[in-house]
Short mmCIF file of C-alpha atoms in Angstrom, two decimals:
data_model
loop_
_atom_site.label_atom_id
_atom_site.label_comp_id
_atom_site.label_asym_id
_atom_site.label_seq_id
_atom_site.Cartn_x
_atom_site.Cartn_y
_atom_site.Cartn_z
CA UNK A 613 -2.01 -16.30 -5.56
CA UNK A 614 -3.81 -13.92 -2.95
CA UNK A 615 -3.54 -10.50 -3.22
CA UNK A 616 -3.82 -6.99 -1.97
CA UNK A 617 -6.47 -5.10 -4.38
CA UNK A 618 -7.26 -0.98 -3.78
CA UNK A 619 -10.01 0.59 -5.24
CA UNK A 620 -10.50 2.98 -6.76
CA UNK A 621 -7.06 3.00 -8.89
CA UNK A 622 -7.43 6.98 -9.49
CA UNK A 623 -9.56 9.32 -7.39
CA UNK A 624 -9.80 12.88 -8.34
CA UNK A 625 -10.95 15.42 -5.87
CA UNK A 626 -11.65 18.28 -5.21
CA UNK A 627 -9.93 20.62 -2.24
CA UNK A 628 -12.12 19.74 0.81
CA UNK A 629 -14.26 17.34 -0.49
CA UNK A 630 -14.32 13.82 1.58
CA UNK A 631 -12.26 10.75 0.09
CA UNK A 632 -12.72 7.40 1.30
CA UNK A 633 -9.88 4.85 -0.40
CA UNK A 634 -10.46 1.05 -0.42
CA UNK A 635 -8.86 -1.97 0.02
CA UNK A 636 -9.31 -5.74 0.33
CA UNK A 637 -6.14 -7.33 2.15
CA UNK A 638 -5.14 -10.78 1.63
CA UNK A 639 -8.16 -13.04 3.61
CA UNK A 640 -6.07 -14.23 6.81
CA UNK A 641 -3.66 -11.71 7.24
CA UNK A 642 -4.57 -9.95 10.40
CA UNK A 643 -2.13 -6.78 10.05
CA UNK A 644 -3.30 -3.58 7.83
CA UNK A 645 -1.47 -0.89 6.64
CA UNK A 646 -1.70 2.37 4.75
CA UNK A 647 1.20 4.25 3.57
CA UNK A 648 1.41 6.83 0.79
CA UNK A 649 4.19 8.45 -1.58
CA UNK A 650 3.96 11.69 -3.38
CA UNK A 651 5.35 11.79 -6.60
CA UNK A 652 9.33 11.36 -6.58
CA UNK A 653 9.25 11.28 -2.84
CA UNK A 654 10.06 8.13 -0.20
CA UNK A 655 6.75 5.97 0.73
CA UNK A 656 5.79 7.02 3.91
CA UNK A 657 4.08 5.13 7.03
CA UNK A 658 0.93 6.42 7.91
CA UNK A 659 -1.16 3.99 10.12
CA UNK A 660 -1.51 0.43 11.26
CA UNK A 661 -3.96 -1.53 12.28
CA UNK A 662 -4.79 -4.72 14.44
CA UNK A 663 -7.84 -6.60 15.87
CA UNK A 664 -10.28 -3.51 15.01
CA UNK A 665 -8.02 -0.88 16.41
CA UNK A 666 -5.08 1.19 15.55
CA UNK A 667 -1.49 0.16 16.64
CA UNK A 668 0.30 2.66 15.56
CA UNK A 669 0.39 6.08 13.40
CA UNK A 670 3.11 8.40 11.81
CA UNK A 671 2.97 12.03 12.57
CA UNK A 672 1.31 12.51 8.96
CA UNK A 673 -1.65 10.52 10.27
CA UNK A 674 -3.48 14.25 12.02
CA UNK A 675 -7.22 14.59 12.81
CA UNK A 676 -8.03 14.29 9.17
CA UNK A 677 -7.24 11.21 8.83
CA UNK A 678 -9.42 7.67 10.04
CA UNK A 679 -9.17 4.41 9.05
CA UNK A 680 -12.23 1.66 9.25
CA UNK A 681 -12.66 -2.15 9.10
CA UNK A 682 -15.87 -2.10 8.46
CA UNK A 683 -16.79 -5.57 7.58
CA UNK A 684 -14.66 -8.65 7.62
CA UNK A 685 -12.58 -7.90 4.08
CA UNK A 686 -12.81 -4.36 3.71
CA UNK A 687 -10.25 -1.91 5.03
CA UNK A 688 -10.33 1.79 4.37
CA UNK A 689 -8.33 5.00 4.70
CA UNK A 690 -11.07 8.57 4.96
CA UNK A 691 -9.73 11.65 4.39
CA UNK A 692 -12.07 13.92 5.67
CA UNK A 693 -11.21 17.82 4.18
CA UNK A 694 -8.43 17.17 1.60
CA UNK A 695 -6.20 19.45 0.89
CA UNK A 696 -3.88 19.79 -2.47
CA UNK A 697 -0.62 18.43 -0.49
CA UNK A 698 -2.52 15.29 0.01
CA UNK A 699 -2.13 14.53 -3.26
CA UNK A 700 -0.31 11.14 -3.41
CA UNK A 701 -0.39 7.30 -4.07
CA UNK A 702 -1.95 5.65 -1.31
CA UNK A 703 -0.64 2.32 -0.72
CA UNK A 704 -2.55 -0.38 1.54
CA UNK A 705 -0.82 -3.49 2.86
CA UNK A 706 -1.11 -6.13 4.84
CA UNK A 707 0.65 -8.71 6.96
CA UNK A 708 0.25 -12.38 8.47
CA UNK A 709 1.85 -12.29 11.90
CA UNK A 710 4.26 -9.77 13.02
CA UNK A 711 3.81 -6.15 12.90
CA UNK A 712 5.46 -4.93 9.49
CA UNK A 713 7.23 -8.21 8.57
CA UNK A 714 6.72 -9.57 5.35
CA UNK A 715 4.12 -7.08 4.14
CA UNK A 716 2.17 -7.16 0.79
CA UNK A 717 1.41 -4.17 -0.69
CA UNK A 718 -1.55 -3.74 -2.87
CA UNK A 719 -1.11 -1.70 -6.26
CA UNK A 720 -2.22 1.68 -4.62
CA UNK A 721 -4.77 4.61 -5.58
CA UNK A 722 -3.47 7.55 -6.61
CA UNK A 723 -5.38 10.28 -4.88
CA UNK A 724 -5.57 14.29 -7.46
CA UNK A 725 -6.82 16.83 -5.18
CA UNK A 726 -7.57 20.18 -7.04
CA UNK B 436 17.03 11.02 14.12
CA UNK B 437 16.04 7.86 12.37
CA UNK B 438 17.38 7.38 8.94
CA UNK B 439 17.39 5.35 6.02
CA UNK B 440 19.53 6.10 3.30
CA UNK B 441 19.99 4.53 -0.34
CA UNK B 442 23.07 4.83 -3.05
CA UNK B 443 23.03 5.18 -5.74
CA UNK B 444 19.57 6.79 -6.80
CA UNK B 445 19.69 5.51 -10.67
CA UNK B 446 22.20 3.19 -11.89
CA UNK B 447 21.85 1.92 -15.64
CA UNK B 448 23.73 -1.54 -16.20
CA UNK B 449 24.22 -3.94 -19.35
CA UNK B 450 22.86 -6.83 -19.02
CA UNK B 451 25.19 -9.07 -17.46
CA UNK B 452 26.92 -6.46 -15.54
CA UNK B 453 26.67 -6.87 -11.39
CA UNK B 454 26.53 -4.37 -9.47
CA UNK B 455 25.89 -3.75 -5.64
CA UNK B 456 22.68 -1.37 -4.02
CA UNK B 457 23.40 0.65 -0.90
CA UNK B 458 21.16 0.87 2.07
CA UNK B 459 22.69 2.95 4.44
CA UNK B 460 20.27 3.43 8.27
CA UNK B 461 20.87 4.97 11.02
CA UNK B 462 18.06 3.85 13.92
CA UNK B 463 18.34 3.01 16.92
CA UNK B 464 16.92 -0.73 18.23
CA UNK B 465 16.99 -2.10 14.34
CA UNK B 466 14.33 -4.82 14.68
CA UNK B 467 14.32 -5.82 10.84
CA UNK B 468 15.87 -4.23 7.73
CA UNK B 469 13.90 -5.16 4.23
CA UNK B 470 14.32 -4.76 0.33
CA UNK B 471 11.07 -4.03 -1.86
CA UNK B 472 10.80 -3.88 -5.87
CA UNK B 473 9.11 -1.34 -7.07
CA UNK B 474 7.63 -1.09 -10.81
CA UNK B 475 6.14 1.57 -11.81
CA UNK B 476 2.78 2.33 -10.74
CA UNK B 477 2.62 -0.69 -8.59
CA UNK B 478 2.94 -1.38 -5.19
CA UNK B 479 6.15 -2.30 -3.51
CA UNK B 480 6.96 -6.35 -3.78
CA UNK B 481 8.76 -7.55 -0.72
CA UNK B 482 12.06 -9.44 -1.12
CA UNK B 483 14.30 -10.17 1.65
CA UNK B 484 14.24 -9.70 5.39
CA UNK B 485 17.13 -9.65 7.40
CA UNK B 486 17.43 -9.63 11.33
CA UNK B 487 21.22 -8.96 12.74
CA UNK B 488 24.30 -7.96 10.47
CA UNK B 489 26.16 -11.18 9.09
CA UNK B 490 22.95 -12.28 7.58
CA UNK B 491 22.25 -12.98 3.61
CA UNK B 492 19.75 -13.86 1.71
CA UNK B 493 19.08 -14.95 -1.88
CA UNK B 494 16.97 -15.12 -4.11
CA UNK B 495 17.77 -15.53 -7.84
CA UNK B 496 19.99 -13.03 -9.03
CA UNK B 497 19.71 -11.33 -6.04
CA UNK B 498 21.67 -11.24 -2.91
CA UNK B 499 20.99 -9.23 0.47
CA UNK B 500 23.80 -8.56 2.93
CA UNK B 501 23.68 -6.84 6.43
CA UNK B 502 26.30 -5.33 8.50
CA UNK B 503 25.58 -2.55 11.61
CA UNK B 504 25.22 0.09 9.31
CA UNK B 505 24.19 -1.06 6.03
CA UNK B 506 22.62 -3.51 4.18
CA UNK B 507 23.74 -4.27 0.83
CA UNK B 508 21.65 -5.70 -2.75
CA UNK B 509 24.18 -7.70 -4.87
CA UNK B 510 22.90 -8.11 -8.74
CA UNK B 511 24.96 -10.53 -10.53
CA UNK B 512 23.91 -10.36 -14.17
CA UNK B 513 21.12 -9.32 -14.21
CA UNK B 514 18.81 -9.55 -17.13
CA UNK B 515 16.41 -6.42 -18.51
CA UNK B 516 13.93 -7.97 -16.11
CA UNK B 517 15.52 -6.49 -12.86
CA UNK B 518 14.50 -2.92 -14.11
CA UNK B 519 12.56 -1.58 -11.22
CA UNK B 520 13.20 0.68 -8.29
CA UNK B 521 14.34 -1.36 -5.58
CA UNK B 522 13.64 0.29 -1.85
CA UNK B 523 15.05 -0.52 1.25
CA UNK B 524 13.24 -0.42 4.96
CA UNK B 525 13.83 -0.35 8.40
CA UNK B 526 11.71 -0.45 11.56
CA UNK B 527 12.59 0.16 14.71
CA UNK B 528 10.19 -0.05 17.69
CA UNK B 529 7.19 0.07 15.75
CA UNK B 530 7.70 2.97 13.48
CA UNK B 531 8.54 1.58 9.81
CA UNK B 532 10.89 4.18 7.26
CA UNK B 533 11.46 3.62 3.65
CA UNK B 534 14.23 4.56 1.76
CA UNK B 535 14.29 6.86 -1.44
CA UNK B 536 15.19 4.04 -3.86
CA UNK B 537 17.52 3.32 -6.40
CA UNK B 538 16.21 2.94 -10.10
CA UNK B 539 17.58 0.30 -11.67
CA UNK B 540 17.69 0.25 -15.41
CA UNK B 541 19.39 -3.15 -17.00
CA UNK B 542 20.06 -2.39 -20.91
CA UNK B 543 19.83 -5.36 -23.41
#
């Protein structure tokens, strides 16, 4: 069965360093996601993506943040001066046809920022 | 403000024992309302869509409901199995919002 996969599954970093989280959605699914939770907290939205651009973005999604397709399976998520509140699990998904129906969700990095 | 809303947040069960999930939302222009599972340190694994209020779906031992307010996750006995952390979303427009969860622990 196809499937989301992240990479890496833990990233430790420290404060201000660059992070650049992977992810390999399902082959034909042309909607990408990112999302993240912090421990004990709600998963939260933080960008989509569709035919090489973004769609849409949360408020969390600042300057910081970019995302890249930068071949045809590869999707990431760069943080570019991390700070220790970014500390979370970073969830990429994806989606076949319409916008956030019927996502699958890989099984997520979690991101340590020290 | 846009809302989504789950009851209870842990609920322990014997196996066997049904029980219903609460999704409570408040957003304006409700386009789609889902249920995830959630194990731990996994991703969320999509369940159930539903579109307007009247709607169900089922699957297994599981049952989603939808009225204007709330959506609803019926568990009739359910096995140790169904332990997970099952979430409940909303989007409206094009901005997507997760609920907190409710852990669900089924006891042999």
């Amino acid at each position: 069965e196809p499937e989301v996969t992240q990479t890496p599954s833990h990233q430790v970093t420290q404060m201000g360093q660059e992070v650049i989280l992977r992810c390999v959605p399902i082959s034909n699914h042309l909607y990408f996601y990112w999302y993240r939770q912090i421990l004990g907290q709600k998963v939260e939205f933080l960008v989509s993506f569709y035919n090489n651009e973004i769609s849409e973005k949360s408020e969390i999604f600042d300057d910081q943040f970019s995302v890249e397709r930068p071949d045809g399976s590869n999707f990431t998520l760069k943080i570019r001066s991390t700070k220790l509140e970014d500390s979370a699990m970073y969830f990429c998904a994806s989606s076949l046809g319409t916008p956030f129906f019927e996502q699958f969700f890989g099984p997520g990095t979690r991101l340590t920022v020290l | 403000e846009d809302q989504v809303t789950q009851s209870p947040e842990a609920l322990r069960l014997q196996e066997g024992e049904s029980s219903s999930l609460n999704c409570s939302y408040t957003v304006s222009g409700l386009r789609g309302l889902f249920w995830y599972r959630q194990d731990p340190g996994k991703g969320p694994e999509f369940l159930f869509t539903l579109y307007s209020a009247g709607e169900e779906k089922e699957k297994e031992r599981l049952k989603a409901t939808l009225t204007k307010k709330e959506s609803f996750l019926h568990i009739t006995a359910p096995k140790p199995e169904d332990s997970a952390t099952y979430l409940c979303a909303a989007i409206t427009g094009n901005q997507f919002y997760f609920g907190t969860g409710t852990s669900l622990t089924v006891i042999p």
